[in-house]
Amino acid sequence: MDRWLGGRTVTSATVSSGKDQRNVWLGPLAGAAVLAVLFVVATLLRRSSLAEEARPVMIGLSSAAAAIIAVQGARTAAARRGWPGIIAGGAMIAMGLYTLVHVLR
């Protein structure tokens, strides 16, 4: 049975689940945006007079962001959203692990 809810047609399975039905690609896009902003800030700080003082802070921020993105990717892949969720989660895990390796080497 379909219902009209909030400007869209929603199946009874969606209504009864009560879960948020947001786009599965929002996480990878947000993760990529966060990492891009951190990269730009780190590049600007590296070329400034604050380079030595800012280095440990940027390593900490980038490592924390990368770990959070990887964990959220694992949660997205395990959320049973089908292949799109698995692919999006895998992309987030790859982004997070690559960033961790890059930052910590």
Coordinates of C-alpha atoms in Angstrom, one line a residue:
M1 CA 0.0 0.0 0.0
D2 CA 1.4 3.4 -1.0
R3 CA 0.8 6.6 1.0
W4 CA 1.4 10.3 0.1
L5 CA 3.7 11.6 2.7
G6 CA 5.6 14.9 2.7
G7 CA 5.5 15.5 -1.0
R8 CA 6.4 12.0 -2.1
T9 CA 4.9 8.6 -2.4
V10 CA 6.1 6.3 0.3
T11 CA 5.5 2.5 0.5
S12 CA 4.1 1.0 3.6
A13 CA 7.5 -0.7 4.3
T14 CA 9.2 2.7 4.5
V15 CA 6.5 4.2 6.7
S16 CA 6.5 1.3 9.1
S17 CA 10.3 1.2 9.4
G18 CA 10.5 4.7 10.9
K19 CA 14.1 5.1 9.7
D20 CA 15.5 8.1 8.0
Q21 CA 15.6 7.5 4.2
R22 CA 18.4 9.9 3.3
N23 CA 20.6 9.5 0.2
V24 CA 23.4 6.9 0.6
W25 CA 25.8 9.1 -1.3
L26 CA 25.6 12.0 1.1
G27 CA 28.2 10.4 3.4
P28 CA 31.0 10.0 0.8
L29 CA 30.3 13.5 -0.5
A30 CA 30.5 15.0 2.9
G31 CA 33.6 13.0 3.7
A32 CA 35.3 14.2 0.6
A33 CA 34.4 17.8 1.3
V34 CA 35.8 17.6 4.8
L35 CA 39.0 16.1 3.6
A36 CA 39.3 18.7 0.8
V37 CA 38.9 21.6 3.3
L38 CA 41.5 20.0 5.7
F39 CA 43.9 19.6 2.8
V40 CA 43.5 23.3 1.8
V41 CA 43.9 24.5 5.4
A42 CA 47.0 22.2 5.9
T43 CA 48.6 23.5 2.6
L44 CA 48.0 27.1 3.6
L45 CA 49.4 26.6 7.1
R46 CA 52.4 24.7 5.8
R47 CA 53.4 27.8 3.8
S48 CA 52.8 30.2 6.7
S49 CA 54.9 31.3 9.6
L50 CA 52.8 29.0 11.8
A51 CA 54.1 25.8 10.0
E52 CA 55.9 24.2 13.0
E53 CA 53.1 25.0 15.5
A54 CA 50.3 23.9 13.3
R55 CA 51.7 20.6 12.1
P56 CA 50.7 18.5 15.1
V57 CA 47.3 20.1 15.2
M58 CA 46.6 19.3 11.5
I59 CA 47.9 15.8 11.9
G60 CA 45.5 15.2 14.8
L61 CA 42.6 16.8 13.0
S62 CA 43.2 15.0 9.8
S63 CA 43.7 11.6 11.5
A64 CA 40.5 12.0 13.6
A65 CA 38.5 13.0 10.5
A66 CA 39.9 10.1 8.5
A67 CA 39.1 7.6 11.3
I68 CA 35.6 8.9 11.7
I69 CA 35.0 8.7 7.9
A70 CA 36.3 5.1 7.8
V71 CA 34.1 4.0 10.7
Q72 CA 31.1 5.8 9.2
G73 CA 31.9 4.0 5.9
A74 CA 31.8 0.6 7.7
R75 CA 28.5 1.5 9.2
T76 CA 27.1 2.6 5.8
A77 CA 28.3 -0.7 4.2
A78 CA 26.7 -2.7 7.0
A79 CA 23.4 -0.9 7.0
R80 CA 21.8 -3.3 4.5
R81 CA 21.0 -0.7 1.8
G82 CA 22.0 -3.0 -1.0
W83 CA 24.9 -2.5 -3.5
P84 CA 24.8 1.3 -3.4
G85 CA 25.3 1.2 0.4
I86 CA 28.2 -1.2 0.0
I87 CA 29.9 0.8 -2.7
A88 CA 29.4 4.1 -0.8
G89 CA 30.7 2.5 2.4
G90 CA 33.6 1.1 0.6
A91 CA 34.5 4.4 -0.9
M92 CA 34.4 6.0 2.6
I93 CA 36.6 3.3 4.0
A94 CA 39.1 3.7 1.2
M95 CA 39.1 7.5 1.7
G96 CA 39.6 7.2 5.4
L97 CA 42.4 4.6 5.2
Y98 CA 44.2 6.4 2.4
T99 CA 44.1 9.6 4.4
L100 CA 45.3 7.9 7.6
V101 CA 48.3 6.3 5.7
H102 CA 49.1 9.6 4.0
V103 CA 48.9 11.7 7.1
L104 CA 50.7 9.3 9.4
R105 CA 53.7 8.5 7.2

